PDB file of C-alpha atoms in Angstrom:
ATOM      1  CA  MET A   1       0.000   0.000   0.000  1.00 62.00           C
ATOM      2  CA  GLY A   2       1.316   3.427  -0.905  1.00 80.00           C
ATOM      3  CA  LYS A   3       1.418   6.677   0.983  1.00 86.00           C
ATOM      4  CA  ARG A   4      -0.935   9.640   0.734  1.00 90.00           C
ATOM      5  CA  LEU A   5       0.551  12.408  -1.384  1.00 91.00           C
ATOM      6  CA  LEU A   6       0.926  15.954  -0.112  1.00 89.00           C
ATOM      7  CA  VAL A   7      -1.857  17.183  -2.417  1.00 86.00           C
ATOM      8  CA  GLN A   8      -4.171  14.520  -0.982  1.00 90.00           C
ATOM      9  CA  ARG A   9      -3.377  15.538   2.589  1.00 89.00           C
ATOM     10  CA  ARG A  10      -3.920  19.198   1.775  1.00 87.00           C
ATOM     11  CA  GLY A  11      -7.280  18.436   0.195  1.00 86.00           C
ATOM     12  CA  ARG A  12      -8.367  16.541   3.296  1.00 86.00           C
ATOM     13  CA  GLY A  13      -7.763  19.691   5.345  1.00 84.00           C
ATOM     14  CA  GLY A  14      -5.932  18.530   8.473  1.00 85.00           C
ATOM     15  CA  SER A  15      -4.572  20.742  11.236  1.00 85.00           C
ATOM     16  CA  VAL A  16      -1.308  21.336   9.374  1.00 85.00           C
ATOM     17  CA  PHE A  17      -3.117  22.995   6.475  1.00 86.00           C
ATOM     18  CA  ARG A  18      -5.917  24.733   8.382  1.00 87.00           C
ATOM     19  CA  ASN A  19      -5.795  28.508   8.624  1.00 86.00           C
ATOM     20  CA  PRO A  20      -5.109  29.551  12.255  1.00 89.00           C
ATOM     21  CA  GLY A  21      -7.700  32.301  12.129  1.00 89.00           C
ATOM     22  CA  TRP A  22      -8.013  32.462  15.911  1.00 92.00           C
ATOM     23  CA  LYS A  23      -4.564  34.117  16.007  1.00 91.00           C
ATOM     24  CA  ARG A  24      -5.665  36.994  13.791  1.00 93.00           C
ATOM     25  CA  ILE A  25      -6.600  40.290  15.415  1.00 95.00           C
ATOM     26  CA  ALA A  26      -8.892  41.788  12.760  1.00 94.00           C
ATOM     27  CA  PRO A  27      -9.097  42.333   8.990  1.00 94.00           C
ATOM     28  CA  ALA A  28      -6.950  45.294   7.900  1.00 95.00           C
ATOM     29  CA  ARG A  29      -9.389  47.222   5.725  1.00 95.00           C
ATOM     30  CA  TYR A  30     -10.873  50.685   5.320  1.00 96.00           C
ATOM     31  CA  PRO A  31     -14.255  51.601   6.877  1.00 94.00           C
ATOM     32  CA  PRO A  32     -17.413  50.864   4.845  1.00 94.00           C
ATOM     33  CA  TYR A  33     -17.514  53.132   1.804  1.00 93.00           C
ATOM     34  CA  ASN A  34     -20.118  55.919   1.875  1.00 92.00           C
ATOM     35  CA  PRO A  35     -19.536  58.163  -1.178  1.00 90.00           C
ATOM     36  CA  GLU A  36     -21.407  61.197   0.190  1.00 90.00           C
ATOM     37  CA  THR A  37     -19.709  61.181   3.590  1.00 90.00           C
ATOM     38  CA  PHE A  38     -16.281  60.371   2.156  1.00 93.00           C
ATOM     39  CA  LYS A  39     -16.402  63.202  -0.397  1.00 91.00           C
ATOM     40  CA  GLU A  40     -17.804  65.915   1.887  1.00 90.00           C
ATOM     41  CA  LYS A  41     -16.367  65.246   5.352  1.00 92.00           C
ATOM     42  CA  VAL A  42     -12.856  64.755   6.734  1.00 94.00           C
ATOM     43  CA  LEU A  43     -12.762  62.522   9.791  1.00 95.00           C
ATOM     44  CA  VAL A  44      -9.892  62.801  12.258  1.00 96.00           C
ATOM     45  CA  GLY A  45      -8.662  59.708  14.028  1.00 96.00           C
ATOM     46  CA  ILE A  46      -6.022  58.953  16.636  1.00 97.00           C
ATOM     47  CA  VAL A  47      -3.612  56.005  16.455  1.00 97.00           C
ATOM     48  CA  LYS A  48      -4.325  54.137  19.695  1.00 97.00           C
ATOM     49  CA  ASP A  49      -1.830  51.310  19.280  1.00 97.00           C
ATOM     50  CA  ILE A  50       0.470  49.540  16.819  1.00 97.00           C
ATOM     51  CA  VAL A  51       0.455  45.759  17.298  1.00 96.00           C
ATOM     52  CA  HIS A  52       1.852  42.608  15.722  1.00 95.00           C
ATOM     53  CA  GLU A  53      -0.484  40.107  14.113  1.00 94.00           C
ATOM     54  CA  PRO A  54       0.890  36.548  13.712  1.00 92.00           C
ATOM     55  CA  GLY A  55       1.327  35.645  10.060  1.00 90.00           C
ATOM     56  CA  ARG A  56       1.359  39.273   8.871  1.00 92.00           C
ATOM     57  CA  GLY A  57       4.709  40.732   7.846  1.00 92.00           C
ATOM     58  CA  ALA A  58       3.643  44.327   8.412  1.00 94.00           C
ATOM     59  CA  PRO A  59       2.376  45.634  11.765  1.00 95.00           C
ATOM     60  CA  LEU A  60      -1.248  46.570  12.404  1.00 96.00           C
ATOM     61  CA  ALA A  61      -2.419  49.993  13.598  1.00 97.00           C
ATOM     62  CA  ILE A  62      -5.591  50.519  15.647  1.00 97.00           C
ATOM     63  CA  VAL A  63      -7.212  53.882  14.834  1.00 97.00           C
ATOM     64  CA  ARG A  64     -10.153  55.421  16.722  1.00 97.00           C
ATOM     65  CA  PHE A  65     -12.087  58.115  14.792  1.00 95.00           C
ATOM     66  CA  GLU A  66     -13.932  61.074  16.266  1.00 94.00           C
ATOM     67  CA  ASP A  67     -17.311  59.511  15.431  1.00 91.00           C
ATOM     68  CA  GLY A  68     -16.504  56.541  17.693  1.00 92.00           C
ATOM     69  CA  THR A  69     -15.675  53.994  14.986  1.00 93.00           C
ATOM     70  CA  THR A  70     -12.500  51.891  15.074  1.00 96.00           C
ATOM     71  CA  MET A  71     -10.378  50.922  12.079  1.00 96.00           C
ATOM     72  CA  TYR A  72      -7.542  48.414  11.779  1.00 97.00           C
ATOM     73  CA  MET A  73      -5.152  49.564   9.064  1.00 96.00           C
ATOM     74  CA  VAL A  74      -1.816  48.667   7.485  1.00 96.00           C
ATOM     75  CA  PRO A  75       0.303  51.552   8.848  1.00 96.00           C
ATOM     76  CA  PRO A  76       2.752  53.540   6.721  1.00 96.00           C
ATOM     77  CA  GLU A  77       6.403  53.876   7.702  1.00 96.00           C
ATOM     78  CA  GLY A  78       6.798  56.579  10.351  1.00 95.00           C
ATOM     79  CA  LEU A  79       3.317  56.344  11.874  1.00 95.00           C
ATOM     80  CA  ALA A  80       3.375  56.657  15.693  1.00 96.00           C
ATOM     81  CA  VAL A  81       0.983  56.050  18.570  1.00 96.00           C
ATOM     82  CA  GLY A  82      -0.982  59.245  19.311  1.00 96.00           C
ATOM     83  CA  GLN A  83      -0.617  60.590  15.769  1.00 95.00           C
ATOM     84  CA  LYS A  84      -3.622  62.014  13.935  1.00 96.00           C
ATOM     85  CA  ILE A  85      -5.065  60.276  10.868  1.00 95.00           C
ATOM     86  CA  TYR A  86      -7.198  62.130   8.314  1.00 96.00           C
ATOM     87  CA  TYR A  87      -9.865  60.223   6.402  1.00 96.00           C
ATOM     88  CA  GLY A  88     -11.762  61.712   3.461  1.00 95.00           C
ATOM     89  CA  ALA A  89     -11.479  62.726  -0.177  1.00 93.00           C
ATOM     90  CA  LYS A  90     -10.457  66.239   0.911  1.00 92.00           C
ATOM     91  CA  ALA A  91      -7.954  65.044   3.533  1.00 95.00           C
ATOM     92  CA  PRO A  92      -4.567  66.795   3.553  1.00 95.00           C
ATOM     93  CA  ILE A  93      -1.791  64.916   1.747  1.00 95.00           C
ATOM     94  CA  VAL A  94       0.300  64.024   4.793  1.00 96.00           C
ATOM     95  CA  LEU A  95       1.733  60.763   6.099  1.00 96.00           C
ATOM     96  CA  GLY A  96      -1.043  58.341   7.060  1.00 95.00           C
ATOM     97  CA  SER A  97      -3.920  60.224   5.390  1.00 96.00           C
ATOM     98  CA  ILE A  98      -6.544  58.067   3.678  1.00 97.00           C
ATOM     99  CA  THR A  99      -7.956  59.816   0.644  1.00 96.00           C
ATOM    100  CA  ALA A 100      -9.172  59.277  -2.909  1.00 96.00           C
ATOM    101  CA  ILE A 101      -6.255  58.390  -5.124  1.00 96.00           C
ATOM    102  CA  GLY A 102      -7.529  60.808  -7.775  1.00 94.00           C
ATOM    103  CA  ASN A 103      -6.756  63.709  -5.399  1.00 94.00           C
ATOM    104  CA  VAL A 104      -3.169  62.573  -4.753  1.00 95.00           C
ATOM    105  CA  PRO A 105      -0.478  64.561  -6.622  1.00 95.00           C
ATOM    106  CA  GLU A 106       1.560  62.757  -9.253  1.00 95.00           C
ATOM    107  CA  GLY A 107       4.772  61.232  -7.938  1.00 95.00           C
ATOM    108  CA  THR A 108       3.367  60.597  -4.447  1.00 96.00           C
ATOM    109  CA  ILE A 109       4.101  57.308  -2.671  1.00 97.00           C
ATOM    110  CA  VAL A 110       0.904  55.495  -1.641  1.00 97.00           C
ATOM    111  CA  SER A 111      -0.013  52.082  -0.244  1.00 97.00           C
ATOM    112  CA  ASN A 112      -3.027  49.857   0.528  1.00 97.00           C
ATOM    113  CA  ILE A 113      -4.792  50.895  -2.681  1.00 97.00           C
ATOM    114  CA  GLU A 114      -8.290  49.828  -3.624  1.00 96.00           C
ATOM    115  CA  LEU A 115      -8.975  48.411  -7.066  1.00 94.00           C
ATOM    116  CA  ARG A 116     -12.480  49.833  -6.920  1.00 92.00           C
ATOM    117  CA  PRO A 117     -14.105  52.050  -4.288  1.00 94.00           C
ATOM    118  CA  GLY A 118     -15.285  50.062  -1.270  1.00 93.00           C
ATOM    119  CA  ASP A 119     -13.220  46.875  -1.546  1.00 94.00           C
ATOM    120  CA  GLY A 120     -11.157  47.802   1.550  1.00 94.00           C
ATOM    121  CA  GLY A 121      -7.675  47.845  -0.021  1.00 95.00           C
ATOM    122  CA  LYS A 122      -6.000  45.285  -2.293  1.00 96.00           C
ATOM    123  CA  LEU A 123      -2.658  46.556  -3.653  1.00 96.00           C
ATOM    124  CA  ALA A 124       0.723  47.309  -2.002  1.00 96.00           C
ATOM    125  CA  ARG A 125      -0.091  45.950   1.468  1.00 96.00           C
ATOM    126  CA  SER A 126       2.997  43.884   2.360  1.00 95.00           C
ATOM    127  CA  SER A 127       5.833  45.213   4.514  1.00 95.00           C
ATOM    128  CA  GLY A 128       7.900  47.869   2.750  1.00 95.00           C
ATOM    129  CA  ALA A 129       5.623  47.928  -0.316  1.00 96.00           C
ATOM    130  CA  TYR A 130       4.440  51.089  -2.051  1.00 97.00           C
ATOM    131  CA  ALA A 131       3.103  52.330  -5.372  1.00 97.00           C
ATOM    132  CA  LEU A 132       3.754  55.553  -7.278  1.00 97.00           C
ATOM    133  CA  VAL A 133       0.982  57.753  -8.635  1.00 97.00           C
ATOM    134  CA  LEU A 134       1.845  58.442 -12.276  1.00 96.00           C
ATOM    135  CA  ALA A 135      -1.060  60.257 -13.924  1.00 96.00           C
ATOM    136  CA  HIS A 136      -4.787  61.061 -13.757  1.00 95.00           C
ATOM    137  CA  SER A 137      -7.131  60.943 -16.766  1.00 93.00           C
ATOM    138  CA  ASN A 138     -10.883  60.569 -17.315  1.00 92.00           C
ATOM    139  CA  GLY A 139     -11.747  59.287 -13.850  1.00 91.00           C
ATOM    140  CA  LYS A 140      -8.843  56.813 -13.836  1.00 95.00           C
ATOM    141  CA  THR A 141      -5.438  56.929 -12.169  1.00 96.00           C
ATOM    142  CA  LEU A 142      -2.274  55.232 -13.377  1.00 96.00           C
ATOM    143  CA  ILE A 143      -0.055  53.781 -10.663  1.00 97.00           C
ATOM    144  CA  GLN A 144       3.227  51.890 -10.738  1.00 97.00           C
ATOM    145  CA  LEU A 145       3.062  48.793  -8.547  1.00 96.00           C
ATOM    146  CA  PRO A 146       5.979  47.323  -6.541  1.00 95.00           C
ATOM    147  CA  SER A 147       6.504  44.894  -9.444  1.00 95.00           C
ATOM    148  CA  LYS A 148       7.084  47.956 -11.728  1.00 95.00           C
ATOM    149  CA  LYS A 149       3.925  47.055 -13.620  1.00 96.00           C
ATOM    150  CA  VAL A 150       1.687  50.043 -14.457  1.00 96.00           C
ATOM    151  CA  LYS A 151      -1.969  49.572 -13.541  1.00 96.00           C
ATOM    152  CA  GLU A 152      -5.094  51.692 -13.939  1.00 96.00           C
ATOM    153  CA  VAL A 153      -7.473  52.083 -10.982  1.00 96.00           C
ATOM    154  CA  ASP A 154     -10.609  54.118 -10.303  1.00 95.00           C
ATOM    155  CA  SER A 155      -9.765  57.659  -9.205  1.00 95.00           C
ATOM    156  CA  GLU A 156     -12.323  57.417  -6.379  1.00 95.00           C
ATOM    157  CA  ALA A 157     -10.551  54.385  -4.904  1.00 96.00           C
ATOM    158  CA  ARG A 158      -9.035  54.973  -1.469  1.00 97.00           C
ATOM    159  CA  ALA A 159      -5.308  54.859  -0.702  1.00 97.00           C
ATOM    160  CA  THR A 160      -2.972  55.632   2.214  1.00 97.00           C
ATOM    161  CA  ILE A 161      -0.178  58.179   1.895  1.00 97.00           C
ATOM    162  CA  GLY A 162       3.230  56.609   2.547  1.00 96.00           C
ATOM    163  CA  MET A 163       4.905  53.220   2.184  1.00 96.00           C
ATOM    164  CA  VAL A 164       3.964  50.248   4.352  1.00 97.00           C
ATOM    165  CA  ALA A 165       5.936  49.855   7.582  1.00 96.00           C
ATOM    166  CA  GLY A 166       8.254  46.907   8.195  1.00 94.00           C
ATOM    167  CA  GLY A 167      10.459  47.374   5.133  1.00 93.00           C
ATOM    168  CA  GLY A 168      13.636  45.302   5.032  1.00 92.00           C
ATOM    169  CA  ARG A 169      12.025  42.389   6.863  1.00 92.00           C
ATOM    170  CA  THR A 170      13.124  39.872   4.222  1.00 90.00           C
ATOM    171  CA  GLU A 171      16.752  41.051   4.376  1.00 93.00           C
ATOM    172  CA  LYS A 172      17.246  39.473   7.805  1.00 92.00           C
ATOM    173  CA  PRO A 173      18.252  35.815   7.323  1.00 94.00           C
ATOM    174  CA  LEU A 174      16.288  33.063   9.020  1.00 94.00           C
ATOM    175  CA  LEU A 175      19.596  31.263   9.852  1.00 96.00           C
ATOM    176  CA  LYS A 176      18.013  27.935  10.787  1.00 96.00           C
ATOM    177  CA  ALA A 177      15.204  25.677   9.665  1.00 96.00           C
ATOM    178  CA  GLY A 178      13.358  26.010  12.972  1.00 96.00           C
ATOM    179  CA  LYS A 179      12.745  29.718  12.347  1.00 95.00           C
ATOM    180  CA  ASN A 180      11.307  28.899   8.931  1.00 95.00           C
ATOM    181  CA  TRP A 181       9.113  26.197  10.470  1.00 94.00           C
ATOM    182  CA  HIS A 182       7.561  28.603  12.995  1.00 93.00           C
ATOM    183  CA  LYS A 183       7.054  31.193  10.247  1.00 92.00           C
ATOM    184  CA  SER A 184       5.295  28.554   8.149  1.00 91.00           C
ATOM    185  CA  ARG A 185       3.010  27.591  11.038  1.00 89.00           C
ATOM    186  CA  ALA A 186       1.925  31.216  11.433  1.00 89.00           C
ATOM    187  CA  LYS A 187       1.261  31.579   7.725  1.00 88.00           C
ATOM    188  CA  SER A 188      -0.361  28.131   7.425  1.00 86.00           C
ATOM    189  CA  TYR A 189       1.707  26.547   4.699  1.00 85.00           C
ATOM    190  CA  LYS A 190       3.513  23.224   4.676  1.00 87.00           C
ATOM    191  CA  TYR A 191       7.196  23.236   5.558  1.00 91.00           C
ATOM    192  CA  PRO A 192       9.410  21.504   4.722  1.00 92.00           C
ATOM    193  CA  THR A 193       8.278  20.212   1.340  1.00 91.00           C
ATOM    194  CA  VAL A 194      10.082  17.315  -0.340  1.00 92.00           C
ATOM    195  CA  ARG A 195      10.324  16.890  -4.112  1.00 92.00           C
ATOM    196  CA  GLY A 196       8.373  13.936  -5.406  1.00 92.00           C
ATOM    197  CA  LYS A 197      11.296  12.667  -7.490  1.00 92.00           C
ATOM    198  CA  ALA A 198      13.436  12.513  -4.325  1.00 93.00           C
ATOM    199  CA  MET A 199      10.960  10.121  -2.625  1.00 92.00           C
ATOM    200  CA  SER A 200      10.740   6.362  -2.735  1.00 92.00           C
ATOM    201  CA  ALA A 201       8.476   4.642  -5.227  1.00 91.00           C
ATOM    202  CA  TYR A 202       5.810   3.829  -2.628  1.00 91.00           C
ATOM    203  CA  ALA A 203       5.499   7.496  -1.601  1.00 92.00           C
ATOM    204  CA  HIS A 204       5.142   9.253  -4.956  1.00 92.00           C
ATOM    205  CA  PRO A 205       4.567   8.419  -8.639  1.00 92.00           C
ATOM    206  CA  ALA A 206       7.852  10.193  -9.519  1.00 92.00           C
ATOM    207  CA  GLY A 207       9.864   8.379  -6.830  1.00 92.00           C
ATOM    208  CA  GLY A 208      12.206   5.409  -7.030  1.00 92.00           C
ATOM    209  CA  GLY A 209      14.633   4.252  -9.665  1.00 91.00           C
ATOM    210  CA  SER A 210      18.399   4.377  -9.895  1.00 91.00           C
ATOM    211  CA  HIS A 211      18.277   7.894 -11.317  1.00 91.00           C
ATOM    212  CA  GLN A 212      15.868  10.733 -10.675  1.00 87.00           C
ATOM    213  CA  LYS A 213      13.614  11.515 -13.595  1.00 86.00           C
ATOM    214  CA  GLY A 214      10.463  13.457 -14.363  1.00 84.00           C
ATOM    215  CA  LEU A 215       6.968  12.283 -15.184  1.00 90.00           C
ATOM    216  CA  THR A 216       4.877  12.065 -18.279  1.00 91.00           C
ATOM    217  CA  PRO A 217       2.000  14.624 -18.396  1.00 94.00           C
ATOM    218  CA  ALA A 218      -0.994  13.882 -16.169  1.00 95.00           C
ATOM    219  CA  PRO A 219      -4.488  14.367 -17.610  1.00 95.00           C
ATOM    220  CA  ARG A 220      -6.799  16.976 -16.163  1.00 95.00           C
ATOM    221  CA  ASN A 221      -9.201  14.304 -14.863  1.00 96.00           C
ATOM    222  CA  ALA A 222      -6.511  12.121 -13.255  1.00 94.00           C
ATOM    223  CA  PRO A 223      -7.293  10.775  -9.765  1.00 91.00           C
ATOM    224  CA  PRO A 224      -5.727  12.602  -6.769  1.00 86.00           C
ATOM    225  CA  GLY A 225      -2.988   9.995  -6.340  1.00 88.00           C
ATOM    226  CA  ARG A 226      -1.833  10.449  -9.925  1.00 90.00           C
ATOM    227  CA  LYS A 227      -2.479  14.145 -10.571  1.00 92.00           C
ATOM    228  CA  VAL A 228       1.072  15.418 -10.016  1.00 92.00           C
ATOM    229  CA  GLY A 229       3.791  16.849 -12.231  1.00 91.00           C
ATOM    230  CA  HIS A 230       2.723  18.455 -15.499  1.00 92.00           C
ATOM    231  CA  ILE A 231      -1.080  18.797 -15.335  1.00 94.00           C
ATOM    232  CA  ALA A 232      -2.578  18.840 -18.847  1.00 95.00           C
ATOM    233  CA  PRO A 233       0.279  20.968 -20.288  1.00 94.00           C
ATOM    234  CA  ARG A 234      -0.087  22.673 -23.640  1.00 93.00           C
ATOM    235  CA  ARG A 235       3.336  21.370 -24.618  1.00 90.00           C
ATOM    236  CA  THR A 236       6.395  19.645 -23.114  1.00 87.00           C
ATOM    237  CA  GLY A 237      10.053  19.393 -24.019  1.00 84.00           C
ATOM    238  CA  ARG A 238      12.394  21.966 -25.469  1.00 84.00           C
ATOM    239  CA  LYS A 239      11.109  24.665 -27.744  1.00 84.00           C
ATOM    240  CA  LYS A 240      11.798  24.149 -31.413  1.00 82.00           C
ATOM    241  CA  GLY A 241      14.998  25.826 -32.507  1.00 79.00           C
ATOM    242  CA  THR A 242      16.674  25.906 -29.086  1.00 75.00           C
ATOM    243  CA  SER A 243      20.063  24.249 -28.714  1.00 69.00           C
ATOM    244  CA  ARG A 244      20.787  21.522 -26.190  1.00 66.00           C
ATOM    245  CA  THR A 245      23.969  23.171 -24.899  1.00 66.00           C
ATOM    246  CA  PRO A 246      24.134  26.845 -23.871  1.00 60.00           C
ATOM    247  CA  THR A 247      25.924  29.170 -26.255  1.00 55.00           C
ATOM    248  CA  GLN A 248      29.065  30.943 -25.119  1.00 54.00           C
TER     249      GLN A 248
END
């Protein structure tokens, strides 16, 4: 009898693969979108605390607004406890302000950008991430994402002034496997992962043999114990015209 593959275990949904949602503090998103209030009023909030949420690379700021509502936000670099936060389309363009991206001057660094008004923030949310406002035209705003890709978003979408805090986090080495294991537990992904071709024959379809080799393509409707490797690929092998040995 063989062994259950990793994809089979993940599909079963055991404790290793289950999201530890009880560790999370709260969703980091903007308040519910009310176009009339957002465009006419400017709410002032106070940063009550900056906390760590397990599994999130960036910190989490707790903001209490003057109307009594509380928001959990991805804080920009330089935000401090006790600092004022301005929320509204007419908010001043200062660090931490949440405003419509169409009102942000070109060349400004922004983060936690909505794709469309009301979705709570989707782009540039990881630690140290930011986007650049490039241009405004016909109700749309062009921004340059951390990947250097240029994307168009609605000019009424909300964004935070400044880059996300926690930059440089990935530059610190983990040094040992145990650190990576604890990080993986917090983020709910399997670590370590072993290549199928490095396993024995009983443990994986690609395992066994005197020499490691790949697999033939697996069909889209293959059973879970066989659906590994190339899944219904459009093509396999080298592209036509490419040489076997690299050119000097």
